[in-house]
Amino acid sequence: GQNIDQPTEMTATEGAIVQINCTYQTSGFNGLFWYQQHAGEAPTFLSYNVLDGLEEKGRFSSFLSRSKGYSYLLLKELQMKDSASYLCAVVDSNYQLIWGAGTKLIIKP
Amino acid sequence: SAVISQKPSRDICQRGTSLTIQCQVDSQVTMMFWYRQQPGQSLTLIATANQGSEATYESGFVIDKFPISRPNLTFSTLTVSNMSPEDSSIYLCSVAGGQGETYEQYFGPGTRLTVT
């Protein structure tokens, strides 16, 4: 079966750095997405990785290792507004998105 | 990215009734999807809305319960039929460019449905 694993919840301090991990086992791989979802709102696109390595976009970076079936989202200089759920999703061989359950990130002052 | 609107934004319905949710995109898109999200849970794909043909449903979802229309490349509807309290959820429409273009999905604001 297809499986995406991410931690259920993480807590970090304002101004710090946090890394949210995602491991996957899917039928085929055509890329991995990270989405941010604030409570009561729709998910918004953060990043897309299809090749191994690190993609940096401002305070957010996303890393992919296809051989290990592993990705992480790195958030630097955390702000209170970063409190949200972060969803990992993989594009499988049928070009469908397989969603993880999401990681709820709590930022404390 | 595409601008997506959904109507209604929220509704409270009685069990046994049906509700149709509309999704409108400001540009033509190849793919349109309907998701359900229970409180505190991740996204569950209901179906892919296909323009000009029947929707493709995921395991556990059937056309009689969730009929879907997609008359053109910018509009789709999802009907939640014969509702029960278990159908209370947020229903999200999303769109994507499709194969060979980009797979990233953009989401509408969602419809919060409460069934009493």
Short mmCIF file of C-alpha atoms in Angstrom, two decimals:
data_model
loop_
_atom_site.label_atom_id
_atom_site.label_comp_id
_atom_site.label_asym_id
_atom_site.label_seq_id
_atom_site.Cartn_x
_atom_site.Cartn_y
_atom_site.Cartn_z
CA GLY A 1 0.00 0.00 0.00
CA GLN A 2 0.91 3.64 -0.14
CA ASN A 3 2.06 5.33 3.02
CA ILE A 4 3.21 8.78 4.09
CA ASP A 5 4.50 9.30 7.62
CA GLN A 6 4.98 12.58 9.42
CA PRO A 7 4.97 13.46 13.12
CA THR A 8 1.56 14.36 14.46
CA GLU A 9 2.63 17.42 16.40
CA MET A 10 5.75 19.47 17.07
CA THR A 11 6.47 22.43 19.32
CA ALA A 12 9.13 25.09 18.76
CA THR A 13 10.09 28.50 20.07
CA GLU A 14 9.69 31.79 18.26
CA GLY A 15 12.93 32.73 16.47
CA ALA A 16 14.22 29.15 16.44
CA ILE A 17 14.54 26.57 13.65
CA VAL A 18 12.36 23.49 13.21
CA GLN A 19 12.61 20.53 10.85
CA ILE A 20 9.50 18.55 9.93
CA ASN A 21 10.24 15.12 8.49
CA CYS A 22 8.25 13.10 6.00
CA THR A 23 8.93 9.54 4.87
CA TYR A 24 7.02 7.86 2.09
CA GLN A 25 6.39 4.54 0.40
CA THR A 26 4.40 4.95 -2.78
CA SER A 27 3.83 3.24 -6.12
CA GLY A 28 6.09 5.44 -8.19
CA PHE A 29 7.27 8.93 -7.52
CA ASN A 30 6.71 12.10 -9.51
CA GLY A 31 7.51 14.69 -6.89
CA LEU A 32 6.77 15.73 -3.34
CA PHE A 33 4.82 18.73 -2.09
CA TRP A 34 4.67 20.61 1.16
CA TYR A 35 1.54 22.56 2.01
CA GLN A 36 0.74 24.85 4.92
CA GLN A 37 -2.73 24.90 6.41
CA HIS A 38 -3.81 27.36 9.07
CA ALA A 39 -6.73 26.32 11.24
CA GLY A 40 -10.03 26.83 9.46
CA GLU A 41 -8.38 27.66 6.14
CA ALA A 42 -7.56 25.79 2.94
CA PRO A 43 -4.05 24.39 2.34
CA THR A 44 -1.62 26.65 0.52
CA PHE A 45 1.30 25.51 -1.60
CA LEU A 46 4.78 25.87 -0.08
CA SER A 47 7.21 23.82 -2.15
CA TYR A 48 7.69 21.09 -4.74
CA ASN A 49 10.74 18.79 -4.95
CA VAL A 50 11.28 16.27 -7.71
CA LEU A 51 15.10 16.05 -7.70
CA ASP A 52 17.35 15.22 -4.76
CA GLY A 53 18.66 18.11 -2.76
CA LEU A 54 17.65 21.25 -0.98
CA GLU A 55 15.30 23.91 -2.34
CA GLU A 56 15.42 27.20 -0.47
CA LYS A 57 12.65 29.77 -0.51
CA GLY A 58 13.11 32.52 2.00
CA ARG A 59 12.71 31.24 5.56
CA PHE A 60 11.46 27.88 4.27
CA SER A 61 13.58 25.13 2.71
CA SER A 62 12.60 21.66 1.54
CA PHE A 63 14.90 18.68 1.12
CA LEU A 64 14.39 15.45 -0.81
CA SER A 65 16.22 12.12 -0.92
CA ARG A 66 14.48 9.80 -3.37
CA SER A 67 16.70 6.83 -2.54
CA LYS A 68 15.69 7.08 1.11
CA GLY A 69 12.03 8.00 0.50
CA TYR A 70 12.56 11.00 2.74
CA SER A 71 11.91 14.70 2.78
CA TYR A 72 11.99 17.45 5.33
CA LEU A 73 10.67 20.98 5.57
CA LEU A 74 12.97 23.38 7.41
CA LEU A 75 11.53 26.56 8.88
CA LYS A 76 13.97 29.22 10.10
CA GLU A 77 13.46 32.31 12.25
CA LEU A 78 10.12 31.01 13.39
CA GLN A 79 7.29 33.47 13.76
CA MET A 80 4.02 33.05 15.62
CA LYS A 81 2.17 33.09 12.28
CA ASP A 82 4.00 29.88 11.34
CA SER A 83 1.74 28.01 13.76
CA ALA A 84 -0.17 25.75 11.37
CA SER A 85 -0.39 22.23 10.07
CA TYR A 86 2.17 21.20 7.46
CA LEU A 87 1.10 18.55 4.97
CA CYS A 88 3.46 16.35 2.98
CA ALA A 89 2.06 14.92 -0.28
CA VAL A 90 3.64 12.66 -2.92
CA VAL A 91 2.71 12.43 -6.60
CA ASP A 92 2.49 8.72 -7.41
CA SER A 93 2.86 6.87 -10.70
CA ASN A 94 -0.75 7.72 -11.61
CA TYR A 95 -0.03 11.41 -11.01
CA GLN A 96 -2.31 11.41 -7.99
CA LEU A 97 -1.43 13.19 -4.78
CA ILE A 98 -1.04 10.90 -1.77
CA TRP A 99 -1.45 12.99 1.39
CA GLY A 100 0.19 12.60 4.75
CA ALA A 101 -1.86 13.21 7.89
CA GLY A 102 -0.09 16.50 8.53
CA THR A 103 2.11 17.84 11.32
CA LYS A 104 0.63 20.41 13.66
CA LEU A 105 3.33 22.93 14.51
CA ILE A 106 2.89 24.95 17.69
CA ILE A 107 5.08 28.02 18.14
CA LYS A 108 5.63 29.32 21.65
CA PRO A 109 6.89 32.82 22.52
CA SER B 1 -1.89 30.67 -9.47
CA ALA B 2 -5.59 30.24 -10.19
CA VAL B 3 -8.19 32.00 -8.07
CA ILE B 4 -10.80 29.55 -6.84
CA SER B 5 -14.12 30.31 -5.22
CA GLN B 6 -16.59 27.98 -3.56
CA LYS B 7 -20.24 28.46 -2.70
CA PRO B 8 -21.64 28.19 -0.12
CA SER B 9 -18.84 28.88 2.34
CA ARG B 10 -20.79 27.12 5.06
CA ASP B 11 -24.21 25.58 5.61
CA ILE B 12 -26.21 23.79 8.25
CA CYS B 13 -28.47 21.11 6.79
CA GLN B 14 -30.97 18.60 8.06
CA ARG B 15 -30.35 14.91 7.70
CA GLY B 16 -31.88 13.35 4.62
CA THR B 17 -31.51 16.48 2.50
CA SER B 18 -28.92 17.22 -0.21
CA LEU B 19 -26.50 20.10 -0.71
CA THR B 20 -24.74 21.13 -3.91
CA ILE B 21 -21.38 22.86 -3.60
CA GLN B 22 -20.07 24.94 -6.48
CA CYS B 23 -16.44 25.48 -7.43
CA GLN B 24 -15.49 28.23 -9.88
CA VAL B 25 -11.97 28.91 -11.21
CA ASP B 26 -10.90 32.13 -12.88
CA SER B 27 -8.97 30.31 -15.63
CA GLN B 28 -9.18 27.01 -17.50
CA VAL B 29 -7.58 24.11 -15.66
CA THR B 30 -7.02 20.53 -16.68
CA MET B 31 -7.72 18.83 -13.38
CA MET B 32 -10.33 19.49 -10.70
CA PHE B 33 -10.62 17.51 -7.50
CA TRP B 34 -12.99 17.26 -4.55
CA TYR B 35 -11.69 16.53 -1.07
CA ARG B 36 -13.19 16.05 2.35
CA GLN B 37 -11.43 17.05 5.54
CA GLN B 38 -12.74 16.02 8.94
CA PRO B 39 -11.76 18.24 11.89
CA GLY B 40 -8.12 17.70 12.81
CA GLN B 41 -7.62 15.22 9.99
CA SER B 42 -5.78 15.34 6.69
CA LEU B 43 -7.33 15.52 3.27
CA THR B 44 -9.31 12.62 1.80
CA LEU B 45 -9.80 12.63 -1.95
CA ILE B 46 -13.42 11.99 -2.91
CA ALA B 47 -13.09 12.09 -6.69
CA THR B 48 -11.49 13.64 -9.72
CA ALA B 49 -13.97 15.70 -11.72
CA ASN B 50 -13.58 14.97 -15.44
CA GLN B 51 -14.79 17.45 -18.01
CA GLY B 52 -17.33 15.85 -20.31
CA SER B 53 -17.35 12.45 -18.62
CA GLU B 54 -18.17 10.76 -15.33
CA ALA B 55 -16.02 11.58 -12.32
CA THR B 56 -13.42 9.10 -11.08
CA TYR B 57 -14.25 8.11 -7.51
CA GLU B 58 -11.86 6.91 -4.83
CA SER B 59 -12.46 3.80 -2.80
CA GLY B 60 -15.26 4.34 -0.34
CA PHE B 61 -17.02 7.04 -2.35
CA VAL B 62 -19.83 6.41 -4.83
CA ILE B 63 -21.63 8.47 -7.42
CA ASP B 64 -25.07 8.01 -5.86
CA LYS B 65 -23.89 9.65 -2.66
CA PHE B 66 -21.57 12.26 -4.19
CA PRO B 67 -22.69 13.11 -7.73
CA ILE B 68 -20.25 15.43 -9.46
CA SER B 69 -20.62 17.57 -12.54
CA ARG B 70 -17.98 19.32 -14.60
CA PRO B 71 -19.58 20.97 -17.62
CA ASN B 72 -16.47 22.96 -18.62
CA LEU B 73 -12.84 23.64 -17.69
CA THR B 74 -13.62 26.30 -15.07
CA PHE B 75 -16.58 24.95 -13.08
CA SER B 76 -17.57 21.89 -11.09
CA THR B 77 -20.22 20.92 -8.56
CA LEU B 78 -20.28 18.31 -5.81
CA THR B 79 -23.58 17.19 -4.32
CA VAL B 80 -23.72 15.55 -0.92
CA SER B 81 -26.90 13.45 -1.08
CA ASN B 82 -29.17 12.09 1.62
CA MET B 83 -26.98 13.65 4.28
CA SER B 84 -26.31 12.23 7.72
CA PRO B 85 -24.36 13.77 10.64
CA GLU B 86 -21.32 11.71 9.52
CA ASP B 87 -21.16 13.91 6.43
CA SER B 88 -20.36 16.95 8.56
CA SER B 89 -16.97 18.06 7.28
CA ILE B 90 -15.13 20.62 5.25
CA TYR B 91 -15.38 20.02 1.51
CA LEU B 92 -12.56 21.42 -0.61
CA CYS B 93 -12.25 21.89 -4.33
CA SER B 94 -8.75 21.95 -5.82
CA VAL B 95 -7.34 22.44 -9.30
CA ALA B 96 -4.13 21.51 -11.09
CA GLY B 97 -2.54 22.02 -14.49
CA GLY B 98 -2.26 18.30 -15.19
CA GLN B 99 0.28 15.84 -16.54
CA GLY B 100 3.35 17.26 -18.19
CA GLU B 101 2.63 20.70 -16.80
CA THR B 102 2.54 21.04 -13.08
CA TYR B 103 1.03 18.79 -10.45
CA GLU B 104 0.71 21.34 -7.71
CA GLN B 105 -2.84 21.73 -6.55
CA TYR B 106 -4.45 24.99 -5.54
CA PHE B 107 -7.35 24.89 -3.15
CA GLY B 108 -10.58 26.77 -2.87
CA PRO B 109 -11.53 28.24 0.52
CA GLY B 110 -13.68 25.23 1.41
CA THR B 111 -17.30 24.65 2.38
CA ARG B 112 -18.00 23.89 6.03
CA LEU B 113 -20.99 21.56 6.22
CA THR B 114 -22.83 20.71 9.42
CA VAL B 115 -25.59 18.10 9.30
CA THR B 116 -28.04 18.01 12.18
#
